[in-house]
PDB file of C-alpha atoms in Angstrom:
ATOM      1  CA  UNK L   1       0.000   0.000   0.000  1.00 47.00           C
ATOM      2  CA  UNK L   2       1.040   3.246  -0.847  1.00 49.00           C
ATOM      3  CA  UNK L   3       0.435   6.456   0.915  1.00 47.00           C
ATOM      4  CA  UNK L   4       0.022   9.692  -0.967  1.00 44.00           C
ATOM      5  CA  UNK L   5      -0.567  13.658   0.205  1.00 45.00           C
ATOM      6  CA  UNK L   6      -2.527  14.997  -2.653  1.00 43.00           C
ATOM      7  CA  UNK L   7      -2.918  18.822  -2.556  1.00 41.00           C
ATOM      8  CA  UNK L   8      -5.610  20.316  -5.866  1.00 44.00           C
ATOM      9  CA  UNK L   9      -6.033  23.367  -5.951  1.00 48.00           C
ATOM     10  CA  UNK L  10      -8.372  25.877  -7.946  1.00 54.00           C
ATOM     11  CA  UNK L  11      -6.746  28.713  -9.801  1.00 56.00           C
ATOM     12  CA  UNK L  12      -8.128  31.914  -7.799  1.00 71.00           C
ATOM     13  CA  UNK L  13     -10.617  33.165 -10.989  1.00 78.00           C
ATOM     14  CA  UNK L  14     -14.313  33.230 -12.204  1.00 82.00           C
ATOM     15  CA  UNK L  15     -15.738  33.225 -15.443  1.00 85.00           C
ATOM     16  CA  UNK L  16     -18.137  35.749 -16.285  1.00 86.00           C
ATOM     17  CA  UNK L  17     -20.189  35.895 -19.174  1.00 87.00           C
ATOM     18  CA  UNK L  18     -23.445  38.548 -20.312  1.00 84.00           C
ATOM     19  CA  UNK L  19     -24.759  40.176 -23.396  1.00 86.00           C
ATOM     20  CA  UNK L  20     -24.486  43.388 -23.776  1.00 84.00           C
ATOM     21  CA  UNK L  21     -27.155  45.744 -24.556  1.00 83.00           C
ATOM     22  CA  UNK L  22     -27.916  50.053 -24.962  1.00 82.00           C
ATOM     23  CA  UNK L  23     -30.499  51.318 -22.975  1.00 82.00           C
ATOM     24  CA  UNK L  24     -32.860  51.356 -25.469  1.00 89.00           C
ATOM     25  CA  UNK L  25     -32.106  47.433 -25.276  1.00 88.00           C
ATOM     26  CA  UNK L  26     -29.933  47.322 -28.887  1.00 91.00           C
ATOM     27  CA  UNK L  27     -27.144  44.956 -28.408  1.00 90.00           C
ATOM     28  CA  UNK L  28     -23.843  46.490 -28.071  1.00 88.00           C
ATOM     29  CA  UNK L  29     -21.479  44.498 -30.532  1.00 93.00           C
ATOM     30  CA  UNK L  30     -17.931  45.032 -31.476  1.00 93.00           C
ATOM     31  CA  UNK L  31     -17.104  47.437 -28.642  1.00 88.00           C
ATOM     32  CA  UNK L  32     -14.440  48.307 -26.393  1.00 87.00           C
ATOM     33  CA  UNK L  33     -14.774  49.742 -22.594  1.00 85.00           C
ATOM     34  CA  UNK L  34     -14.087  49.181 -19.197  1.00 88.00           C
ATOM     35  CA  UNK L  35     -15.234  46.480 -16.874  1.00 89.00           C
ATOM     36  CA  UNK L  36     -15.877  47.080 -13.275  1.00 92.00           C
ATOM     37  CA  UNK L  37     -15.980  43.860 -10.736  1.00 93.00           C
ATOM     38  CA  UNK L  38     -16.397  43.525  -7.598  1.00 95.00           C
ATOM     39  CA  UNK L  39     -16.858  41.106  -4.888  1.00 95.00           C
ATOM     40  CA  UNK L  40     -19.573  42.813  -2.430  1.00 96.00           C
ATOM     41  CA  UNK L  41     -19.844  40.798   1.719  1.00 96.00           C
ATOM     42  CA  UNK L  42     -23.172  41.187   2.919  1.00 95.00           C
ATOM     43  CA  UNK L  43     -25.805  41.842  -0.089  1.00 96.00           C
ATOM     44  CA  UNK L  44     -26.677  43.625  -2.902  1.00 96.00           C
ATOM     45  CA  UNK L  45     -24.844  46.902  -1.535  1.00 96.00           C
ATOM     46  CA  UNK L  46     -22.722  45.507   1.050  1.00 96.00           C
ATOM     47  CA  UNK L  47     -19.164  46.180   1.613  1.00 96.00           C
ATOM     48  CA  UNK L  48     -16.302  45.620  -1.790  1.00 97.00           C
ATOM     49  CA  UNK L  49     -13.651  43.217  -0.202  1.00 96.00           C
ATOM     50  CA  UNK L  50     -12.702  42.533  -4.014  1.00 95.00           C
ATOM     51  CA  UNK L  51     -12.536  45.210  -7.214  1.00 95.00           C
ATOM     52  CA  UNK L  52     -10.496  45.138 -10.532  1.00 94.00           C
ATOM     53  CA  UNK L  53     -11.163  46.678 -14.287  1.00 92.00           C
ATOM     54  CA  UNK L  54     -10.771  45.345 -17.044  1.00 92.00           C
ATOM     55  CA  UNK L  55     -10.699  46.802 -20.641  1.00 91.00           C
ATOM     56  CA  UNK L  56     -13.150  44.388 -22.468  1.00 89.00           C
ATOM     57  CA  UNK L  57     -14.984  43.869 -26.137  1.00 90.00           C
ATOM     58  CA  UNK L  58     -18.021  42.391 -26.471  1.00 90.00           C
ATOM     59  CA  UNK L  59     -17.971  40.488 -29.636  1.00 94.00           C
ATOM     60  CA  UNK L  60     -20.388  40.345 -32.823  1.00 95.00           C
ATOM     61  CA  UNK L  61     -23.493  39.078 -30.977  1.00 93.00           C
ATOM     62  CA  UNK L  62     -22.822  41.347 -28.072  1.00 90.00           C
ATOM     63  CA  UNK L  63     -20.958  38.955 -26.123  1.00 90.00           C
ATOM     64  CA  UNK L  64     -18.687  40.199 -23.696  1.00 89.00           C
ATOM     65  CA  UNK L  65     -16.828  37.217 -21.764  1.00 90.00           C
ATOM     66  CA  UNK L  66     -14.279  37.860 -19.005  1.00 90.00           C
ATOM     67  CA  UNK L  67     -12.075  36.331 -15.980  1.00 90.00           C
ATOM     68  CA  UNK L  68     -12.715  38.059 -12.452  1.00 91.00           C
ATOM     69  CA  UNK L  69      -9.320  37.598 -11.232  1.00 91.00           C
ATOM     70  CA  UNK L  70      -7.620  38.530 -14.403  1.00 91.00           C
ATOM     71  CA  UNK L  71      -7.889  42.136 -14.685  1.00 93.00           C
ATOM     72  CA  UNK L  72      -6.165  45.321 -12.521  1.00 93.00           C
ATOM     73  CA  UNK L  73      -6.789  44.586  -9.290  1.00 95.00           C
ATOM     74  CA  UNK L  74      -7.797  48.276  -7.335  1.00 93.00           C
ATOM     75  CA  UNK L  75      -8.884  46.885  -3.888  1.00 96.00           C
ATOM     76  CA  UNK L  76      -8.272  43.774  -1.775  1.00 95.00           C
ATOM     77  CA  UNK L  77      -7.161  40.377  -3.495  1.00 93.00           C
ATOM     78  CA  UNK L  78      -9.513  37.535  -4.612  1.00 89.00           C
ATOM     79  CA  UNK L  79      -7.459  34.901  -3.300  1.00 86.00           C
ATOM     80  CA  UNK L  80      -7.747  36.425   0.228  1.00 88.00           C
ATOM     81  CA  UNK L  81     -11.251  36.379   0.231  1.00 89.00           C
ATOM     82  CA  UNK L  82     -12.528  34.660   3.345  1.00 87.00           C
ATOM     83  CA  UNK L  83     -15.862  32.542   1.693  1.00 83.00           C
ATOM     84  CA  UNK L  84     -16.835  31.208   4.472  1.00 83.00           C
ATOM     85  CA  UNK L  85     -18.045  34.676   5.913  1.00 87.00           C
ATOM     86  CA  UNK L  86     -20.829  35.053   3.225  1.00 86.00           C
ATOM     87  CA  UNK L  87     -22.900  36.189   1.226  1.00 92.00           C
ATOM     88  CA  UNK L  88     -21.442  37.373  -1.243  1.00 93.00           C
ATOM     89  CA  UNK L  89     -22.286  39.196  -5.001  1.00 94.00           C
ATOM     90  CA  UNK L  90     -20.414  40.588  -7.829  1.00 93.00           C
ATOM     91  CA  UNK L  91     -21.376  43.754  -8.539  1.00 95.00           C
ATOM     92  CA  UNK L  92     -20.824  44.437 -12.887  1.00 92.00           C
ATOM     93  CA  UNK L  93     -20.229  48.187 -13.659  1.00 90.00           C
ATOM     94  CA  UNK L  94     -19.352  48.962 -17.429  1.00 84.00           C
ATOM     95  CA  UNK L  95     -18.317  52.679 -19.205  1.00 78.00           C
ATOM     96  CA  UNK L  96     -16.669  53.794 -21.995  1.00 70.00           C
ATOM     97  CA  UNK L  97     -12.843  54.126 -22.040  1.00 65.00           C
ATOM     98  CA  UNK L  98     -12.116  57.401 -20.113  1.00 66.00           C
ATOM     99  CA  UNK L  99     -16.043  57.311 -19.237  1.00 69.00           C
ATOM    100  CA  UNK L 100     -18.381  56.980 -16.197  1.00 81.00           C
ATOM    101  CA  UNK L 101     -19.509  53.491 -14.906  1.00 85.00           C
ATOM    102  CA  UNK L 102     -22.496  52.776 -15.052  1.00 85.00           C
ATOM    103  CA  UNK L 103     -24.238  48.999 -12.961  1.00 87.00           C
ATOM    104  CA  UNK L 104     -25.069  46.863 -14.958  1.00 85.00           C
ATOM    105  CA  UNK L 105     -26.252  44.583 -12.202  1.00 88.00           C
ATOM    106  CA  UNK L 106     -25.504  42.495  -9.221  1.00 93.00           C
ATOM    107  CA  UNK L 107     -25.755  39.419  -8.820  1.00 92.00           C
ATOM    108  CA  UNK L 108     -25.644  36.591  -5.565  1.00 92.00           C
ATOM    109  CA  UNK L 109     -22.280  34.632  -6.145  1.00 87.00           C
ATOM    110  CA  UNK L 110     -24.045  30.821  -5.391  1.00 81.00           C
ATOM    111  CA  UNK L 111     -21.939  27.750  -4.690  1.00 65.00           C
ATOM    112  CA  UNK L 112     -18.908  27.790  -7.759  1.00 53.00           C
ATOM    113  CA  UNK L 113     -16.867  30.529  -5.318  1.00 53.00           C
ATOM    114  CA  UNK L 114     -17.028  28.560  -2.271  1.00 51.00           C
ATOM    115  CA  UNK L 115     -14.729  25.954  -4.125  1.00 58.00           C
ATOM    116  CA  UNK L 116     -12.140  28.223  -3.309  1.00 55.00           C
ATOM    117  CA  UNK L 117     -12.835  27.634   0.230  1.00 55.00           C
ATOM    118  CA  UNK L 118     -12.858  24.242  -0.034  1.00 59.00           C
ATOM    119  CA  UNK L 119      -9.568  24.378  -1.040  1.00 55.00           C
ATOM    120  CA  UNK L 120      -8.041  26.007   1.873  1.00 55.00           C
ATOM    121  CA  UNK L 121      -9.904  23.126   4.224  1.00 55.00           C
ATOM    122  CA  UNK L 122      -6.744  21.431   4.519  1.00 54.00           C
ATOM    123  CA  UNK L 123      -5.629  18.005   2.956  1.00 52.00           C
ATOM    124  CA  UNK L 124      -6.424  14.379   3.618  1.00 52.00           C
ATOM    125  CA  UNK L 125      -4.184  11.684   2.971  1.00 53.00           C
ATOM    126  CA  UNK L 126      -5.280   9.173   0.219  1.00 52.00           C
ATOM    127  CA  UNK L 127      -4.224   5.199   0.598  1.00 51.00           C
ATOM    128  CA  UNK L 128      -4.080   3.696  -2.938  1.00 53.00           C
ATOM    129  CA  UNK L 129      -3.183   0.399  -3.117  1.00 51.00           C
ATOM    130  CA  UNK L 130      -0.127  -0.730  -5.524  1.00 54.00           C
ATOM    131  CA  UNK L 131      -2.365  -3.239  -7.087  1.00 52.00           C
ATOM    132  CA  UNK L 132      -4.814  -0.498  -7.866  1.00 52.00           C
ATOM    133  CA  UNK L 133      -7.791  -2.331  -5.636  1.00 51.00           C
TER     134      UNK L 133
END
């Protein structure tokens, strides 16, 4: 029998995904701006432990598809984020380049985040057999 330490861990990111759309609800394709995230404790307008921008283009269908964790980070850091002291929501803000943000929405962050807090649970030794019983 061997024994084995195995340590996974999650890269520190989120995918984020929406269509983009004017206010007259036109979709917005083929356009550059700036991407607002954050992470909000509490609710809806609770406190930002977690914000970066991004400059972002939505594509030909108004697509815009991003990586919370990938962009310039201007408060906290994600991988810091303690997800066991919940809730939590991401809070989308978009504007022009050079512009004013504007929300676009916020939204509960459900169960995919508090993988990340899995991961810092600890580890627990595996037994696998040689024989691979």
């Amino acid at each position: 029998m061997i024994l084995t330490d195995l340590h996974a861990q999650a890269p520190d990111r989120l995918t984020y995904q929406t269509v983009v759309r004017d206010t007259s609800g036109a979709l917005v394709v083929n356009t550059s701006g700036i991407l607002r995230l954050s992470v909000l404790q509490g609710g809806p307008s609770g406190t930002a432990v977690y914000t970066e921008t991004q400059t972002t283009q939505t594509d030909g269908d108004g697509l815009l598809q991003t990586t919370l964790g990938s962009g310039t980070v201007t408060l906290g850091q994600l991988d810091t984020i303690d997800w066991s002291g919940g809730p939590y929501f991401l809070k989308v803000e978009v504007g022009p380049e050079g512009g004013t943000y504007v929300e676009a929405g916020v939204s509960q962050l459900l169960s995919v985040p508090y993988v990340l807090y899995s991961g810092r649970s600890g580890h627990v030794p595996l037994s696998v057999s040689e024989s691979g019983d």
